[in-house]
């Protein structure tokens, strides 16, 4: 007789702590090495500087997300949190970008307390300042267009800001298990889960997890006329992103009702 080996147990933990944020940055830095969107965000820099610039992309992005209550979710087959797969989740009604832009007394105090102003200044200097910020503004504008086709004004949803699996642990279904956890949170609240796939392989994974493509009038493309599909110079097609949404069974958004 033969037996089928049992699948390893996947443990999921989550936290809003800086410890979880920093561990997520460390995993994302190599995991997104060839991601088209991240490459596009750095495309104004010499390509040889990408490895040293990439950590600053995530330090800035996740610092901004933390200012608006981001939750860091990790999935691992190890008995302790190992960040084999990690997602950055924005709770309903929270945006990953408004924290830094608002610069309220609360935000400024939090940045001072956590030495975030140093991280902010160093990161922007390493990433080309205004050029990086301009590209950072381009992404949410595209995504907002797609969201208007799905959500009514003021309608709240969970947002998968980032999700990635460490290269050594891909193919184990960790992202699928993590997304099931997130979907369970959303289901309890009767909320949708929104994300954007930055490459075709990721889109396939999300489709298998029950997410649906959002019907847009035209493809959503970053950097058209500037970079190729890989986010690098050498092409002009630009980087396509695929907006996707998941609804709990029996739940209809305000625009579907």
CSV table of C-alpha atoms in Angstrom, one decimal, residues 2-253:
chain,number,residue,atom,x,y,z
A,2,UNK,CA,1.0,3.6,-0.5
A,3,UNK,CA,0.2,6.6,1.4
A,4,UNK,CA,-0.1,10.2,0.4
A,5,UNK,CA,2.1,12.5,2.4
A,6,UNK,CA,0.1,14.9,4.4
A,7,UNK,CA,0.4,18.6,3.6
A,8,UNK,CA,2.3,20.6,6.2
A,9,UNK,CA,0.3,22.7,8.6
A,10,UNK,CA,0.3,26.3,7.7
A,11,UNK,CA,0.4,28.7,10.6
A,12,UNK,CA,-0.9,32.2,10.2
A,13,UNK,CA,-0.2,35.1,12.5
A,14,UNK,CA,-0.7,38.8,12.2
A,15,UNK,CA,0.3,42.0,13.9
A,16,UNK,CA,0.4,45.8,13.4
A,17,UNK,CA,3.9,46.0,15.1
A,18,UNK,CA,7.1,47.4,13.6
A,19,UNK,CA,8.7,44.0,14.1
A,20,UNK,CA,6.2,42.4,11.7
A,21,UNK,CA,6.6,45.4,9.3
A,22,UNK,CA,10.4,45.1,9.3
A,23,UNK,CA,10.3,41.3,8.7
A,24,UNK,CA,7.9,41.9,5.8
A,25,UNK,CA,10.3,44.4,4.3
A,26,UNK,CA,13.2,42.0,4.5
A,27,UNK,CA,11.2,39.2,2.7
A,28,UNK,CA,9.7,41.5,0.1
A,29,UNK,CA,13.0,43.0,-1.0
A,30,UNK,CA,14.2,39.9,-2.8
A,31,UNK,CA,10.7,38.5,-3.5
A,32,UNK,CA,9.8,41.5,-5.7
A,33,UNK,CA,13.2,41.5,-7.5
A,34,UNK,CA,11.5,41.1,-10.9
A,35,UNK,CA,8.1,42.5,-10.2
A,36,UNK,CA,7.2,44.9,-13.1
A,37,UNK,CA,5.5,47.5,-10.9
A,38,UNK,CA,8.4,47.8,-8.5
A,39,UNK,CA,10.8,47.9,-11.4
A,40,UNK,CA,8.8,50.7,-13.0
A,41,UNK,CA,8.8,52.7,-9.7
A,42,UNK,CA,12.7,52.6,-9.9
A,43,UNK,CA,13.0,52.9,-13.7
A,44,UNK,CA,14.4,56.5,-13.5
A,45,UNK,CA,17.4,55.1,-11.5
A,46,UNK,CA,20.4,53.1,-13.0
A,47,UNK,CA,19.4,49.5,-13.1
A,48,UNK,CA,22.5,48.5,-11.2
A,49,UNK,CA,21.2,50.4,-8.2
A,50,UNK,CA,17.9,48.5,-8.0
A,51,UNK,CA,19.1,46.0,-5.4
A,52,UNK,CA,20.1,48.7,-2.9
A,53,UNK,CA,17.1,51.0,-3.8
A,54,UNK,CA,14.4,48.3,-3.5
A,55,UNK,CA,14.4,48.1,0.3
A,56,UNK,CA,13.7,51.8,0.5
A,57,UNK,CA,10.6,51.3,-1.7
A,58,UNK,CA,9.2,48.9,0.8
A,59,UNK,CA,10.4,50.9,3.9
A,60,UNK,CA,8.5,53.9,2.6
A,61,UNK,CA,5.4,52.1,1.3
A,62,UNK,CA,5.0,50.1,4.5
A,63,UNK,CA,5.8,53.0,6.8
A,64,UNK,CA,3.0,54.9,5.1
A,65,UNK,CA,0.6,51.9,5.4
A,66,UNK,CA,1.4,51.6,9.1
A,67,UNK,CA,0.4,55.2,9.7
A,68,UNK,CA,-3.1,54.1,8.6
A,69,UNK,CA,-3.3,50.9,10.7
A,70,UNK,CA,-1.9,48.4,8.3
A,71,UNK,CA,-2.1,44.7,9.4
A,72,UNK,CA,0.9,42.5,8.6
A,73,UNK,CA,-0.2,38.9,8.0
A,74,UNK,CA,2.4,36.1,7.6
A,75,UNK,CA,2.0,32.4,6.8
A,76,UNK,CA,4.6,29.8,7.5
A,77,UNK,CA,4.9,26.0,7.8
A,78,UNK,CA,7.4,26.6,10.7
A,79,UNK,CA,6.2,26.6,14.3
A,80,UNK,CA,7.2,30.2,14.8
A,81,UNK,CA,6.5,33.2,12.5
A,82,UNK,CA,8.9,32.9,9.6
A,83,UNK,CA,7.4,35.1,7.0
A,84,UNK,CA,7.5,32.5,4.2
A,85,UNK,CA,4.5,34.4,2.8
A,86,UNK,CA,3.3,37.8,3.9
A,87,UNK,CA,0.6,40.3,3.1
A,88,UNK,CA,0.0,43.9,4.0
A,89,UNK,CA,-3.7,44.4,4.7
A,90,UNK,CA,-5.5,47.7,4.9
A,91,UNK,CA,-8.7,47.5,6.9
A,92,UNK,CA,-12.0,48.8,5.5
A,93,UNK,CA,-11.9,52.6,5.1
A,94,UNK,CA,-8.1,52.8,5.4
A,95,UNK,CA,-5.8,53.9,2.6
A,96,UNK,CA,-2.1,53.0,2.5
A,97,UNK,CA,-1.2,56.4,1.1
A,98,UNK,CA,-3.2,59.1,3.0
A,99,UNK,CA,-1.2,58.9,6.2
A,100,UNK,CA,2.0,60.5,4.9
A,101,UNK,CA,0.0,63.0,2.8
A,102,UNK,CA,-2.2,64.2,5.7
A,103,UNK,CA,0.7,65.1,8.0
A,104,UNK,CA,-1.7,65.5,11.0
A,105,UNK,CA,-0.2,66.1,14.4
A,106,UNK,CA,-0.8,62.4,15.1
A,107,UNK,CA,1.2,61.4,12.0
A,108,UNK,CA,4.0,63.8,12.7
A,109,UNK,CA,4.3,62.6,16.3
A,110,UNK,CA,4.4,59.0,15.2
A,111,UNK,CA,7.1,59.7,12.6
A,112,UNK,CA,9.2,61.5,15.2
A,113,UNK,CA,8.7,58.8,17.9
A,114,UNK,CA,9.7,56.0,15.5
A,115,UNK,CA,12.5,58.0,13.7
A,116,UNK,CA,10.3,57.8,10.6
A,117,UNK,CA,11.4,61.2,9.4
A,118,UNK,CA,14.9,59.8,9.0
A,119,UNK,CA,13.6,56.8,7.0
A,120,UNK,CA,11.4,59.1,4.9
A,121,UNK,CA,14.2,61.5,4.1
A,122,UNK,CA,16.8,58.8,3.4
A,123,UNK,CA,14.3,56.8,1.3
A,124,UNK,CA,13.3,59.7,-0.9
A,125,UNK,CA,16.9,60.7,-1.4
A,126,UNK,CA,17.9,57.1,-2.5
A,127,UNK,CA,14.8,56.8,-4.8
A,128,UNK,CA,15.1,60.1,-6.6
A,129,UNK,CA,12.7,62.2,-4.7
A,130,UNK,CA,10.1,63.9,-6.9
A,131,UNK,CA,10.4,61.4,-9.7
A,132,UNK,CA,9.7,58.5,-7.4
A,133,UNK,CA,6.8,60.4,-5.8
A,134,UNK,CA,5.3,61.2,-9.2
A,135,UNK,CA,5.3,57.5,-10.1
A,136,UNK,CA,3.8,56.7,-6.7
A,137,UNK,CA,0.9,59.0,-7.4
A,138,UNK,CA,0.2,57.3,-10.8
A,139,UNK,CA,-0.6,53.9,-9.4
A,140,UNK,CA,-3.5,54.8,-7.0
A,141,UNK,CA,-5.1,57.0,-9.7
A,142,UNK,CA,-5.3,54.0,-12.1
A,143,UNK,CA,-6.7,51.8,-9.3
A,144,UNK,CA,-9.2,54.4,-8.3
A,145,UNK,CA,-10.7,54.3,-11.8
A,146,UNK,CA,-11.3,50.6,-11.5
A,147,UNK,CA,-12.7,50.8,-8.0
A,148,UNK,CA,-15.3,53.3,-9.1
A,149,UNK,CA,-16.7,50.6,-11.4
A,150,UNK,CA,-17.2,48.3,-8.4
A,151,UNK,CA,-17.8,50.3,-5.2
A,152,UNK,CA,-20.3,53.1,-4.5
A,153,UNK,CA,-18.9,56.3,-3.0
A,154,UNK,CA,-18.0,55.7,0.7
A,155,UNK,CA,-18.3,51.9,0.4
A,156,UNK,CA,-15.6,50.1,2.4
A,157,UNK,CA,-13.6,47.0,1.7
A,158,UNK,CA,-10.5,45.1,2.7
A,159,UNK,CA,-7.4,45.9,0.5
A,160,UNK,CA,-4.5,43.5,-0.1
A,161,UNK,CA,-1.9,46.2,-0.5
A,162,UNK,CA,1.0,43.7,-1.0
A,163,UNK,CA,1.3,40.0,-0.9
A,164,UNK,CA,4.4,37.8,-1.8
A,165,UNK,CA,5.9,34.5,-1.0
A,166,UNK,CA,9.6,33.9,-0.4
A,167,UNK,CA,11.2,32.3,-3.4
A,168,UNK,CA,12.3,29.2,-1.4
A,169,UNK,CA,8.7,28.5,-0.3
A,170,UNK,CA,6.8,29.1,-3.5
A,171,UNK,CA,4.6,26.3,-4.8
A,172,UNK,CA,3.4,25.3,-1.4
A,173,UNK,CA,0.1,27.1,-1.5
A,174,UNK,CA,1.0,29.6,1.2
A,175,UNK,CA,-0.5,32.6,-0.5
A,176,UNK,CA,-3.8,30.7,-1.1
A,177,UNK,CA,-4.0,29.8,2.6
A,178,UNK,CA,-3.2,33.3,3.7
A,179,UNK,CA,-5.9,34.8,1.4
A,180,UNK,CA,-8.4,32.3,2.8
A,181,UNK,CA,-7.7,33.8,6.2
A,182,UNK,CA,-8.2,37.3,4.9
A,183,UNK,CA,-11.4,36.3,3.1
A,184,UNK,CA,-12.7,34.9,6.4
A,185,UNK,CA,-12.1,38.3,8.1
A,186,UNK,CA,-14.0,40.0,5.2
A,187,UNK,CA,-16.8,37.5,5.3
A,188,UNK,CA,-17.5,38.2,9.0
A,189,UNK,CA,-18.0,41.8,8.2
A,190,UNK,CA,-19.8,41.3,4.9
A,191,UNK,CA,-17.1,43.2,3.0
A,192,UNK,CA,-15.3,42.7,-0.3
A,193,UNK,CA,-11.6,42.1,-0.7
A,194,UNK,CA,-9.8,44.1,-3.3
A,195,UNK,CA,-6.3,43.7,-4.8
A,196,UNK,CA,-4.4,44.3,-8.0
A,197,UNK,CA,-2.3,41.7,-9.7
A,198,UNK,CA,1.0,43.0,-11.1
A,199,UNK,CA,1.8,40.0,-13.3
A,200,UNK,CA,-0.1,37.3,-15.1
A,201,UNK,CA,1.1,34.5,-12.8
A,202,UNK,CA,-0.2,36.3,-9.8
A,203,UNK,CA,-3.5,36.9,-11.5
A,204,UNK,CA,-3.9,33.1,-12.1
A,205,UNK,CA,-3.3,32.4,-8.4
A,206,UNK,CA,-5.9,35.0,-7.4
A,207,UNK,CA,-8.5,33.6,-9.9
A,208,UNK,CA,-8.0,30.2,-8.2
A,209,UNK,CA,-8.7,31.8,-4.9
A,210,UNK,CA,-12.0,33.1,-6.0
A,211,UNK,CA,-11.2,36.6,-7.1
A,212,UNK,CA,-12.8,38.0,-10.2
A,213,UNK,CA,-11.4,40.4,-12.8
A,214,UNK,CA,-12.9,43.9,-12.7
A,215,UNK,CA,-14.3,44.9,-16.0
A,216,UNK,CA,-12.5,48.1,-17.1
A,217,UNK,CA,-13.1,50.0,-20.3
A,218,UNK,CA,-9.4,49.7,-21.1
A,219,UNK,CA,-6.3,48.0,-19.8
A,220,UNK,CA,-4.8,49.7,-16.8
A,221,UNK,CA,-1.2,50.4,-17.7
A,222,UNK,CA,1.6,52.2,-15.9
A,223,UNK,CA,4.5,53.9,-17.7
A,224,UNK,CA,3.1,53.5,-21.2
A,225,UNK,CA,5.6,54.9,-23.7
A,226,UNK,CA,8.4,54.8,-21.1
A,227,UNK,CA,9.0,51.2,-20.1
A,228,UNK,CA,8.3,47.7,-21.4
A,229,UNK,CA,6.0,45.1,-19.8
A,230,UNK,CA,8.7,44.2,-17.3
A,231,UNK,CA,8.9,47.8,-16.0
A,232,UNK,CA,12.4,48.3,-17.5
A,233,UNK,CA,13.6,50.5,-20.4
A,234,UNK,CA,13.7,48.8,-23.7
A,235,UNK,CA,10.1,48.7,-24.5
A,236,UNK,CA,7.1,51.1,-24.6
A,237,UNK,CA,4.2,48.9,-23.8
A,238,UNK,CA,4.1,49.8,-20.1
A,239,UNK,CA,3.2,47.7,-17.1
A,240,UNK,CA,-0.3,46.3,-17.0
A,241,UNK,CA,-2.1,45.7,-13.7
A,242,UNK,CA,-5.2,43.6,-13.2
A,243,UNK,CA,-7.7,44.9,-10.6
A,244,UNK,CA,-9.6,42.1,-8.9
A,245,UNK,CA,-12.3,41.7,-6.3
A,246,UNK,CA,-13.8,39.0,-4.1
A,247,UNK,CA,-17.2,39.1,-2.6
A,248,UNK,CA,-18.5,36.9,0.3
A,249,UNK,CA,-21.3,34.6,-0.8
A,250,UNK,CA,-24.6,36.3,-0.7
A,251,UNK,CA,-23.1,39.8,-0.3
A,252,UNK,CA,-23.7,42.4,-3.0
A,253,UNK,CA,-21.9,45.7,-3.1
